[in-house]
mmCIF file of C-alpha atoms (C1' of nucleotides) in Angstrom:
data_model
loop_
_atom_site.group_PDB
_atom_site.id
_atom_site.type_symbol
_atom_site.label_atom_id
_atom_site.label_comp_id
_atom_site.label_asym_id
_atom_site.label_seq_id
_atom_site.Cartn_x
_atom_site.Cartn_y
_atom_site.Cartn_z
ATOM 1 C CA UNK A 199 88.998 153.855 74.232
ATOM 2 C CA UNK A 200 89.997 150.334 73.231
ATOM 3 C CA UNK A 201 92.491 147.475 73.568
ATOM 4 C CA UNK A 202 93.684 148.140 77.106
ATOM 5 C CA UNK A 203 96.830 146.384 78.211
ATOM 6 C CA UNK A 204 95.897 142.896 79.350
ATOM 7 C CA UNK A 205 99.360 141.550 79.568
ATOM 8 C CA UNK A 206 100.710 139.370 82.295
ATOM 9 C CA UNK A 207 102.767 142.205 83.741
ATOM 10 C CA UNK A 208 99.624 144.145 84.663
ATOM 11 C CA UNK A 209 98.017 141.059 86.111
ATOM 12 C CA UNK A 210 101.097 140.401 88.201
ATOM 13 C CA UNK A 211 101.017 143.972 89.489
ATOM 14 C CA UNK A 212 97.419 143.843 90.613
ATOM 15 C CA UNK A 213 97.904 140.428 92.172
ATOM 16 C CA UNK A 214 100.741 141.891 94.218
ATOM 17 C CA UNK A 215 98.699 144.904 95.232
ATOM 18 C CA UNK A 216 95.817 142.692 96.272
ATOM 19 C CA UNK A 217 98.154 140.392 98.163
ATOM 20 C CA UNK A 218 99.555 143.327 100.101
ATOM 21 C CA UNK A 219 96.070 144.646 100.812
ATOM 22 C CA UNK A 220 95.018 141.290 102.217
ATOM 23 C CA UNK A 221 98.151 141.127 104.315
ATOM 24 C CA UNK A 222 97.760 144.652 105.672
ATOM 25 C CA UNK A 223 94.235 143.904 106.779
ATOM 26 C CA UNK A 224 94.844 140.393 108.057
ATOM 27 C CA UNK A 225 92.594 138.845 105.444
ATOM 28 C CA UNK A 226 93.488 135.444 104.155
ATOM 29 C CA UNK A 227 95.068 134.803 100.790
ATOM 30 C CA UNK A 228 92.784 132.235 99.275
ATOM 31 C CA UNK A 229 93.111 130.845 95.754
ATOM 32 C CA UNK A 230 89.518 131.908 95.011
ATOM 33 C CA UNK A 231 90.296 135.555 95.671
ATOM 34 C CA UNK A 232 93.275 135.609 93.364
ATOM 35 C CA UNK A 233 91.482 133.613 90.688
ATOM 36 C CA UNK A 234 88.596 136.080 90.646
ATOM 37 C CA UNK A 235 90.939 139.061 90.413
ATOM 38 C CA UNK A 236 92.800 137.420 87.565
ATOM 39 C CA UNK A 237 89.652 136.679 85.595
ATOM 40 C CA UNK A 238 88.456 140.250 86.059
ATOM 41 C CA UNK A 239 91.692 141.594 84.660
ATOM 42 C CA UNK A 240 91.494 139.346 81.627
ATOM 43 C CA UNK A 241 88.181 140.985 80.717
ATOM 44 C CA UNK A 242 87.876 144.410 79.168
ATOM 45 C CA UNK A 243 84.226 145.208 79.626
ATOM 46 C CA UNK A 244 81.739 146.181 82.258
ATOM 47 C CA UNK A 245 80.178 143.161 83.916
ATOM 48 C CA UNK A 246 77.822 142.304 86.725
ATOM 49 C CA UNK A 247 78.378 139.849 89.559
ATOM 50 C CA UNK A 248 76.287 137.111 87.983
ATOM 51 C CA UNK A 249 78.174 137.311 84.688
ATOM 52 C CA UNK A 250 81.449 137.026 86.550
ATOM 53 C CA UNK A 251 80.115 134.044 88.498
ATOM 54 C CA UNK A 252 79.043 132.291 85.293
ATOM 55 C CA UNK A 253 82.376 133.143 83.716
ATOM 56 C CA UNK A 254 84.233 131.569 86.638
ATOM 57 C CA UNK A 255 82.060 128.469 86.420
ATOM 58 C CA UNK A 256 82.746 128.178 82.699
ATOM 59 C CA UNK A 257 86.472 128.280 83.415
ATOM 60 C CA UNK A 258 85.804 125.321 85.725
ATOM 61 C CA UNK A 259 86.623 127.199 88.878
ATOM 62 C CA UNK A 260 84.668 125.989 91.887
ATOM 63 C CA UNK A 261 83.373 129.239 93.331
ATOM 64 C CA UNK A 262 80.133 130.397 94.856
ATOM 65 C CA UNK A 263 78.192 133.590 94.371
ATOM 66 C CA UNK A 264 78.935 134.465 97.981
ATOM 67 C CA UNK A 265 82.652 134.419 97.316
ATOM 68 C CA UNK A 266 82.257 136.416 94.136
ATOM 69 C CA UNK A 267 80.367 139.160 95.982
ATOM 70 C CA UNK A 268 82.735 139.024 98.921
ATOM 71 C CA UNK A 269 85.797 139.320 96.698
ATOM 72 C CA UNK A 270 84.298 142.091 94.584
ATOM 73 C CA UNK A 271 83.822 144.118 97.736
ATOM 74 C CA UNK A 272 87.417 143.549 98.778
ATOM 75 C CA UNK A 273 88.612 144.612 95.344
ATOM 76 C CA UNK A 274 86.470 147.739 95.394
ATOM 77 C CA UNK A 275 87.912 148.610 98.794
ATOM 78 C CA UNK A 276 91.477 148.493 97.516
ATOM 79 C CA UNK A 277 90.643 150.393 94.321
ATOM 80 C CA UNK A 278 91.377 147.553 91.940
ATOM 81 C CA UNK A 279 87.761 147.403 90.805
ATOM 82 C CA UNK A 280 85.161 150.096 90.412
ATOM 83 C CA UNK A 281 81.467 149.590 91.046
ATOM 84 C CA UNK A 282 78.794 151.403 89.042
ATOM 85 C CA UNK A 283 75.041 151.696 88.892
ATOM 86 C CA UNK A 284 73.945 152.677 85.423
ATOM 87 C CA UNK A 285 70.394 153.601 86.334
ATOM 88 C CA UNK A 286 69.219 150.068 86.877
ATOM 89 C CA UNK A 287 69.116 148.068 90.101
ATOM 90 C CA UNK A 288 72.104 146.056 89.073
ATOM 91 C CA UNK A 289 75.664 146.753 90.102
ATOM 92 C CA UNK A 290 78.156 146.801 87.255
ATOM 93 C CA UNK A 291 81.870 146.438 87.795
ATOM 94 C CA UNK A 292 85.040 147.202 85.863
ATOM 95 C CA UNK A 293 88.740 146.866 86.578
ATOM 96 C CA UNK A 294 90.277 150.190 87.495
ATOM 97 C CA UNK A 295 94.008 149.772 88.004
ATOM 98 C CA UNK A 296 96.103 151.755 85.547
ATOM 99 C CA UNK A 297 93.147 153.512 83.996
ATOM 100 C CA UNK A 298 92.751 157.188 84.404
ATOM 101 C CA UNK A 299 89.588 158.505 85.920
ATOM 102 C CA UNK A 300 86.738 158.425 83.451
ATOM 103 C CA UNK A 301 82.986 158.722 83.328
ATOM 104 C CA UNK A 302 80.286 157.038 81.310
ATOM 105 C CA UNK A 303 77.788 157.707 78.603
ATOM 106 C CA UNK A 304 75.024 155.108 78.491
ATOM 107 C CA UNK A 305 72.645 154.445 75.611
ATOM 108 C CA UNK A 306 69.152 154.143 77.012
ATOM 109 C CA UNK A 307 68.066 152.124 73.970
ATOM 110 C CA UNK A 308 70.751 149.492 73.587
ATOM 111 C CA UNK A 309 72.675 149.713 76.857
ATOM 112 C CA UNK A 310 75.992 150.450 75.190
ATOM 113 C CA UNK A 311 78.501 152.168 77.473
ATOM 114 C CA UNK A 312 81.059 154.689 76.227
ATOM 115 C CA UNK A 313 83.740 156.319 78.340
ATOM 116 C CA UNK A 314 85.067 159.840 78.456
ATOM 117 C CA UNK A 315 87.303 162.077 80.538
ATOM 118 C CA UNK A 316 86.827 165.706 81.421
ATOM 119 C CA UNK A 317 88.998 167.715 83.777
ATOM 120 C CA UNK A 318 86.096 169.938 84.753
ATOM 121 C CA UNK A 319 84.725 167.161 86.955
ATOM 122 C CA UNK A 320 87.739 167.417 89.202
ATOM 123 C CA UNK A 321 87.263 171.175 89.430
ATOM 124 C CA UNK A 322 83.643 170.721 90.406
ATOM 125 C CA UNK A 323 84.564 168.170 93.059
ATOM 126 C CA UNK A 324 87.132 170.482 94.578
ATOM 127 C CA UNK A 325 84.916 173.544 94.495
ATOM 128 C CA UNK A 326 81.824 171.864 95.913
ATOM 129 C CA UNK A 327 83.824 170.121 98.594
ATOM 130 C CA UNK A 328 85.147 173.496 99.742
ATOM 131 C CA UNK A 329 81.825 175.316 99.566
ATOM 132 C CA UNK A 330 79.750 172.633 101.254
ATOM 133 C CA UNK A 331 82.423 171.561 103.744
ATOM 134 C CA UNK A 332 82.508 168.023 102.465
ATOM 135 C CA UNK A 333 85.514 165.822 102.005
ATOM 136 C CA UNK A 334 84.733 164.445 98.545
ATOM 137 C CA UNK A 335 86.340 161.054 98.035
ATOM 138 C CA UNK A 336 84.541 159.755 94.981
ATOM 139 C CA UNK A 337 82.016 160.608 92.317
ATOM 140 C CA UNK A 338 79.935 159.147 89.565
ATOM 141 C CA UNK A 339 78.842 160.975 86.448
ATOM 142 C CA UNK A 340 76.640 159.217 83.947
ATOM 143 C CA UNK A 341 75.262 160.787 80.802
ATOM 144 C CA UNK A 342 72.191 159.100 79.365
ATOM 145 C CA UNK A 343 71.065 159.352 75.778
ATOM 146 C CA UNK A 344 71.039 157.361 72.617
ATOM 147 C CA UNK A 345 73.550 156.646 69.937
ATOM 148 C CA UNK A 346 71.074 157.281 67.156
ATOM 149 C CA UNK A 347 72.215 155.872 63.839
ATOM 150 C CA UNK A 348 74.759 153.628 65.504
ATOM 151 C CA UNK A 349 72.253 152.232 67.965
ATOM 152 C CA UNK A 350 71.434 148.610 67.173
ATOM 153 C CA UNK A 351 68.266 148.816 69.270
ATOM 154 C CA UNK A 352 69.150 145.345 70.506
ATOM 155 C CA UNK A 353 71.092 144.594 73.672
ATOM 156 C CA UNK A 354 74.855 144.849 73.230
ATOM 157 C CA UNK A 355 75.602 143.985 69.633
ATOM 158 C CA UNK A 356 79.368 144.006 70.094
ATOM 159 C CA UNK A 357 80.047 141.658 72.967
ATOM 160 C CA UNK B 127 68.697 174.627 99.395
ATOM 161 C CA UNK B 128 65.818 174.908 101.832
ATOM 162 C CA UNK B 129 62.141 175.681 102.356
ATOM 163 C CA UNK B 130 60.920 175.138 98.796
ATOM 164 C CA UNK B 131 57.498 176.463 97.947
ATOM 165 C CA UNK B 132 54.934 173.877 99.015
ATOM 166 C CA UNK B 133 51.916 176.050 98.602
ATOM 167 C CA UNK B 134 48.674 174.990 97.078
ATOM 168 C CA UNK B 135 49.363 176.955 93.912
ATOM 169 C CA UNK B 136 52.308 174.741 93.049
ATOM 170 C CA UNK B 137 50.330 171.616 93.846
ATOM 171 C CA UNK B 138 47.545 172.793 91.597
ATOM 172 C CA UNK B 139 49.997 173.415 88.791
ATOM 173 C CA UNK B 140 51.506 169.961 88.936
ATOM 174 C CA UNK B 141 48.099 168.340 89.199
ATOM 175 C CA UNK B 142 47.117 170.143 86.004
ATOM 176 C CA UNK B 143 50.303 169.120 84.230
ATOM 177 C CA UNK B 144 49.803 165.511 85.271
ATOM 178 C CA UNK B 145 46.174 165.628 84.223
ATOM 179 C CA UNK B 146 47.154 166.853 80.785
ATOM 180 C CA UNK B 147 49.857 164.218 80.505
ATOM 181 C CA UNK B 148 47.367 161.477 81.307
ATOM 182 C CA UNK B 149 44.903 162.891 78.805
ATOM 183 C CA UNK B 150 47.500 163.186 76.042
ATOM 184 C CA UNK B 151 48.473 159.573 76.468
ATOM 185 C CA UNK B 152 44.994 158.178 76.997
ATOM 186 C CA UNK B 153 45.787 157.095 80.545
ATOM 187 C CA UNK B 154 42.996 157.198 83.066
ATOM 188 C CA UNK B 155 42.673 159.862 85.700
ATOM 189 C CA UNK B 156 42.338 157.846 88.865
ATOM 190 C CA UNK B 157 42.113 159.300 92.346
ATOM 191 C CA UNK B 158 45.109 157.207 93.421
ATOM 192 C CA UNK B 159 47.361 158.804 90.842
ATOM 193 C CA UNK B 160 46.479 162.322 91.899
ATOM 194 C CA UNK B 161 46.672 161.473 95.593
ATOM 195 C CA UNK B 162 50.188 160.095 95.177
ATOM 196 C CA UNK B 163 51.324 163.157 93.240
ATOM 197 C CA UNK B 164 49.884 165.423 95.886
ATOM 198 C CA UNK B 165 51.598 163.613 98.751
ATOM 199 C CA UNK B 166 54.898 163.727 96.905
ATOM 200 C CA UNK B 167 54.630 167.486 96.494
ATOM 201 C CA UNK B 168 53.861 167.963 100.168
ATOM 202 C CA UNK B 169 57.212 166.385 101.008
ATOM 203 C CA UNK B 170 60.528 168.146 100.647
ATOM 204 C CA UNK B 171 62.983 165.325 100.875
ATOM 205 C CA UNK B 172 64.323 162.407 98.924
ATOM 206 C CA UNK B 173 62.307 159.270 99.482
ATOM 207 C CA UNK B 174 62.076 155.705 98.258
ATOM 208 C CA UNK B 175 59.014 153.860 96.987
ATOM 209 C CA UNK B 176 58.450 151.971 100.222
ATOM 210 C CA UNK B 177 58.568 155.147 102.322
ATOM 211 C CA UNK B 178 56.005 156.737 100.033
ATOM 212 C CA UNK B 179 53.815 153.647 100.282
ATOM 213 C CA UNK B 180 53.971 153.702 104.086
ATOM 214 C CA UNK B 181 53.303 157.421 104.047
ATOM 215 C CA UNK B 182 50.177 156.922 101.926
ATOM 216 C CA UNK B 183 49.005 154.164 104.229
ATOM 217 C CA UNK B 184 49.495 156.401 107.256
ATOM 218 C CA UNK B 185 47.346 159.040 105.607
ATOM 219 C CA UNK B 186 44.711 156.335 105.358
ATOM 220 C CA UNK B 187 44.808 156.121 101.596
ATOM 221 C CA UNK B 188 44.038 152.669 100.283
ATOM 222 C CA UNK B 189 46.848 152.138 97.800
ATOM 223 C CA UNK B 190 49.060 149.254 96.840
ATOM 224 C CA UNK B 191 52.757 149.117 96.185
ATOM 225 C CA UNK B 192 51.973 148.251 92.577
ATOM 226 C CA UNK B 193 50.126 151.511 92.144
ATOM 227 C CA UNK B 194 52.866 153.476 93.864
ATOM 228 C CA UNK B 195 55.481 152.073 91.503
ATOM 229 C CA UNK B 196 53.212 152.498 88.514
ATOM 230 C CA UNK B 197 52.462 156.110 89.355
ATOM 231 C CA UNK B 198 56.074 156.955 90.117
ATOM 232 C CA UNK B 199 56.994 155.765 86.650
ATOM 233 C CA UNK B 200 54.291 157.907 85.086
ATOM 234 C CA UNK B 201 55.505 160.917 87.054
ATOM 235 C CA UNK B 202 59.096 160.343 86.044
ATOM 236 C CA UNK B 203 57.995 160.140 82.421
ATOM 237 C CA UNK B 204 56.356 163.542 82.529
ATOM 238 C CA UNK B 205 59.251 165.114 84.450
ATOM 239 C CA UNK B 206 57.321 165.836 87.619
ATOM 240 C CA UNK B 207 59.503 163.474 89.618
ATOM 241 C CA UNK B 208 63.153 162.567 89.306
ATOM 242 C CA UNK B 209 64.567 159.150 90.075
ATOM 243 C CA UNK B 210 68.028 158.653 91.560
ATOM 244 C CA UNK B 211 70.336 155.858 92.610
ATOM 245 C CA UNK B 212 72.697 157.038 95.297
ATOM 246 C CA UNK B 213 75.079 154.117 95.139
ATOM 247 C CA UNK B 214 72.757 151.644 96.803
ATOM 248 C CA UNK B 215 70.307 149.217 95.216
ATOM 249 C CA UNK B 216 67.385 151.378 96.104
ATOM 250 C CA UNK B 217 65.756 153.962 93.893
ATOM 251 C CA UNK B 218 65.283 157.364 95.504
ATOM 252 C CA UNK B 219 62.826 159.916 94.191
ATOM 253 C CA UNK B 220 62.274 163.655 94.531
ATOM 254 C CA UNK B 221 59.797 166.116 93.093
ATOM 255 C CA UNK B 222 61.305 168.100 90.252
ATOM 256 C CA UNK B 223 58.806 170.657 89.018
ATOM 257 C CA UNK B 224 59.968 174.238 89.460
ATOM 258 C CA UNK B 225 63.409 173.265 90.635
ATOM 259 C CA UNK B 226 66.384 174.078 88.538
ATOM 260 C CA UNK B 227 68.655 171.273 87.530
ATOM 261 C CA UNK B 228 70.886 170.221 90.394
ATOM 262 C CA UNK B 229 73.176 167.417 91.420
ATOM 263 C CA UNK B 230 73.902 165.672 94.692
ATOM 264 C CA UNK B 231 76.554 165.283 97.295
ATOM 265 C CA UNK B 232 76.015 162.221 99.477
ATOM 266 C CA UNK B 233 77.611 161.545 102.853
ATOM 267 C CA UNK B 234 78.859 157.968 102.867
ATOM 268 C CA UNK B 235 78.732 157.896 106.667
ATOM 269 C CA UNK B 236 75.312 159.277 107.523
ATOM 270 C CA UNK B 237 73.494 159.256 104.185
ATOM 271 C CA UNK B 238 72.783 162.954 104.219
ATOM 272 C CA UNK B 239 72.122 164.423 100.777
ATOM 273 C CA UNK B 240 73.087 167.974 99.801
ATOM 274 C CA UNK B 241 72.334 169.623 96.488
ATOM 275 C CA UNK B 242 74.357 171.891 94.249
ATOM 276 C CA UNK B 243 74.310 173.416 90.787
ATOM 277 C CA UNK B 244 77.185 173.892 88.402
ATOM 278 C CA UNK B 245 76.922 175.156 84.834
ATOM 279 C CA UNK B 246 79.952 173.174 83.777
ATOM 280 C CA UNK B 247 77.858 170.013 83.774
ATOM 281 C CA UNK B 248 75.789 171.358 80.916
ATOM 282 C CA UNK B 249 78.944 172.216 78.996
ATOM 283 C CA UNK B 250 80.270 168.701 79.480
ATOM 284 C CA UNK B 251 76.982 167.183 78.306
ATOM 285 C CA UNK B 252 76.982 169.293 75.172
ATOM 286 C CA UNK B 253 80.609 168.673 74.344
ATOM 287 C CA UNK B 254 80.538 164.923 74.949
ATOM 288 C CA UNK B 255 77.312 164.554 73.034
ATOM 289 C CA UNK B 256 78.932 166.222 70.036
ATOM 290 C CA UNK B 257 82.203 164.339 70.221
ATOM 291 C CA UNK B 258 80.724 160.897 70.784
ATOM 292 C CA UNK B 259 77.728 161.380 68.497
ATOM 293 C CA UNK B 260 75.242 160.832 71.287
ATOM 294 C CA UNK B 261 72.011 162.634 71.871
ATOM 295 C CA UNK B 262 72.346 163.252 75.626
ATOM 296 C CA UNK B 263 68.950 163.572 77.246
ATOM 297 C CA UNK B 264 69.792 163.210 80.923
ATOM 298 C CA UNK B 265 72.594 162.848 83.406
ATOM 299 C CA UNK B 266 73.354 162.019 86.993
ATOM 300 C CA UNK B 267 76.283 163.382 88.944
ATOM 301 C CA UNK B 268 76.805 162.258 92.514
ATOM 302 C CA UNK B 269 79.712 163.289 94.691
ATOM 303 C CA UNK B 270 80.443 160.971 97.603
ATOM 304 C CA UNK B 271 82.286 161.956 100.735
ATOM 305 C CA UNK B 272 81.658 162.798 104.310
ATOM 306 C CA UNK B 273 80.494 165.856 106.128
ATOM 307 C CA UNK B 274 83.147 165.524 108.798
ATOM 308 C CA UNK B 275 82.358 167.562 111.870
ATOM 309 C CA UNK B 276 78.734 167.938 110.922
ATOM 310 C CA UNK B 277 78.277 164.220 110.319
ATOM 311 C CA UNK B 278 76.100 162.643 112.993
ATOM 312 C CA UNK B 279 77.382 159.180 112.073
ATOM 313 C CA UNK B 280 73.812 157.987 112.497
ATOM 314 C CA UNK B 281 71.251 157.643 109.717
ATOM 315 C CA UNK B 282 69.494 160.900 108.886
ATOM 316 C CA UNK B 283 69.402 162.913 112.066
ATOM 317 C CA UNK B 284 67.238 165.660 110.623
ATOM 318 C CA UNK B 285 64.170 163.940 109.193
ATOM 319 C "C1'" DT C 121 29.700 148.612 78.846
ATOM 320 C "C1'" DT C 122 34.523 147.968 77.922
ATOM 321 C "C1'" DG C 123 38.902 147.743 79.053
ATOM 322 C "C1'" DT C 124 42.351 149.987 81.836
ATOM 323 C "C1'" DG C 125 43.806 150.532 86.726
ATOM 324 C "C1'" DT C 126 43.836 148.731 91.223
ATOM 325 C "C1'" DG C 127 44.732 145.804 95.382
ATOM 326 C "C1'" DC C 128 46.609 141.864 96.901
ATOM 327 C "C1'" DA C 129 49.816 138.381 97.010
ATOM 328 C "C1'" DA C 130 52.979 135.699 94.745
ATOM 329 C "C1'" DA C 131 57.055 135.735 91.923
ATOM 330 C "C1'" DA C 132 61.251 137.528 90.141
ATOM 331 C "C1'" DG C 133 65.921 139.345 90.407
ATOM 332 C "C1'" DC C 134 69.969 140.888 92.836
ATOM 333 C "C1'" DT C 135 72.432 140.480 97.073
ATOM 334 C "C1'" DT C 136 73.259 138.868 101.816
ATOM 335 C "C1'" DT C 137 73.267 135.518 105.452
ATOM 336 C "C1'" DG C 138 73.495 130.966 108.151
ATOM 337 C "C1'" DC C 139 75.589 126.859 108.730
ATOM 338 C "C1'" DA C 140 78.565 123.024 108.174
ATOM 339 C "C1'" DT C 141 82.915 122.114 106.092
ATOM 340 C "C1'" DG C 142 87.476 123.268 104.459
ATOM 341 C "C1'" DT C 143 91.789 125.713 104.685
ATOM 342 C "C1'" DT C 144 94.957 129.560 105.920
ATOM 343 C "C1'" DG C 145 98.114 131.352 109.177
ATOM 344 C "C1'" DC D 229 94.435 124.091 115.808
ATOM 345 C "C1'" DA D 230 91.756 128.041 115.882
ATOM 346 C "C1'" DA D 231 89.687 131.364 113.191
ATOM 347 C "C1'" DC D 232 88.356 132.815 109.027
ATOM 348 C "C1'" DA D 233 86.708 131.809 104.148
ATOM 349 C "C1'" DT D 234 84.060 128.909 101.294
ATOM 350 C "C1'" DG D 235 80.055 126.485 99.074
ATOM 351 C "C1'" DC D 236 75.471 125.829 99.130
ATOM 352 C "C1'" DA D 237 70.954 127.058 99.836
ATOM 353 C "C1'" DA D 238 67.772 129.760 102.115
ATOM 354 C "C1'" DA D 239 66.351 134.286 103.305
ATOM 355 C "C1'" DG D 240 66.037 139.411 102.474
ATOM 356 C "C1'" DC D 241 64.776 143.383 99.959
ATOM 357 C "C1'" DT D 242 63.266 145.996 96.218
ATOM 358 C "C1'" DT D 243 60.538 145.759 92.233
ATOM 359 C "C1'" DT D 244 57.478 143.358 88.900
ATOM 360 C "C1'" DT D 245 53.709 140.413 87.553
ATOM 361 C "C1'" DG D 246 49.154 137.751 87.506
ATOM 362 C "C1'" DC D 247 44.563 137.741 88.481
ATOM 363 C "C1'" DA D 248 40.012 139.020 89.905
ATOM 364 C "C1'" DC D 249 37.483 143.023 90.871
ATOM 365 C "C1'" DA D 250 36.511 148.077 90.514
ATOM 366 C "C1'" DC D 251 35.776 152.042 88.096
ATOM 367 C "C1'" DA D 252 36.935 155.787 84.482
ATOM 368 C "C1'" DA D 253 35.539 156.933 79.952
#
DNA sequence: TTGTGTGCAAAAGCTTTGCATGTTG
DNA sequence: CAACATGCAAAGCTTTTGCACACAA
């Protein structure tokens, strides 16, 4: 729910995983790719591509939007980053290594995102895959509502 | 799962509901709004705004994209149409009156969309709402996978 | 008659692409 | 050194907005 491990050990692990993924697929190991992965794993929130781009710029990295999008796709492909669409036409991303599967509850008033886990999702995936003859490889469950008293009505109070 | 009722009785019902909704909110009853609703209820598939716009044009209605988007929003607000995002940056819509709640299974290879119902979703919504102090008003559950043997690999074979 | 709704086209916002240059393998 | 990745800017696509005109109330 809070304070995920952001230590250097985790960052080293994901860098290694990414490095191997690039190797296995004959993609090149560029400094930009590793820098982007590292910055993502120093963050703890959900972010969009533009925010990540700005963040990289602020850290004085010389990157382009194209590279940010390109790298995000690579990271999604090797399961180090997860991509979401919380109802709007704007992709949101979050790091995913070392976190257990979870889903999201989104406040339609203030945009706040909470996370939760429920084992019944896995059961539903298995059952529906069997019944409908689908090989289910992924899912997305979003609950929409509002956080009532706690809702600041403004965009993202705690940032 | 198939052949939903598309008879005139249903269309009349939704036209009445929409009419009342417009009245209650002091919105005007324009021919465009009713024409769009009617065309939506003659279809049985998931569609995007552009496809609906083209469809209206082909029927020789004189409508604009602005009106299509405007009307879709009105229809979503009064629960006659449901809006989805199946992973891509493109809103998909479907009529929702008279259908029981259902979720979707999307083929990542051919884009085919299947529907299913599972009561456990409702349980999860209730439980998570209680635990996290959220008033859950809506949800979206998409399962992604592929339909293997049945998958035509091409976009939407049956259209 | 008044003001909301519409059509049209331009603008906005997110993402992708083209091209010349740089850099990895 | 050859091919791929990058930066930059332009283009693409979906959706929204501005404005003058039409029409519902």
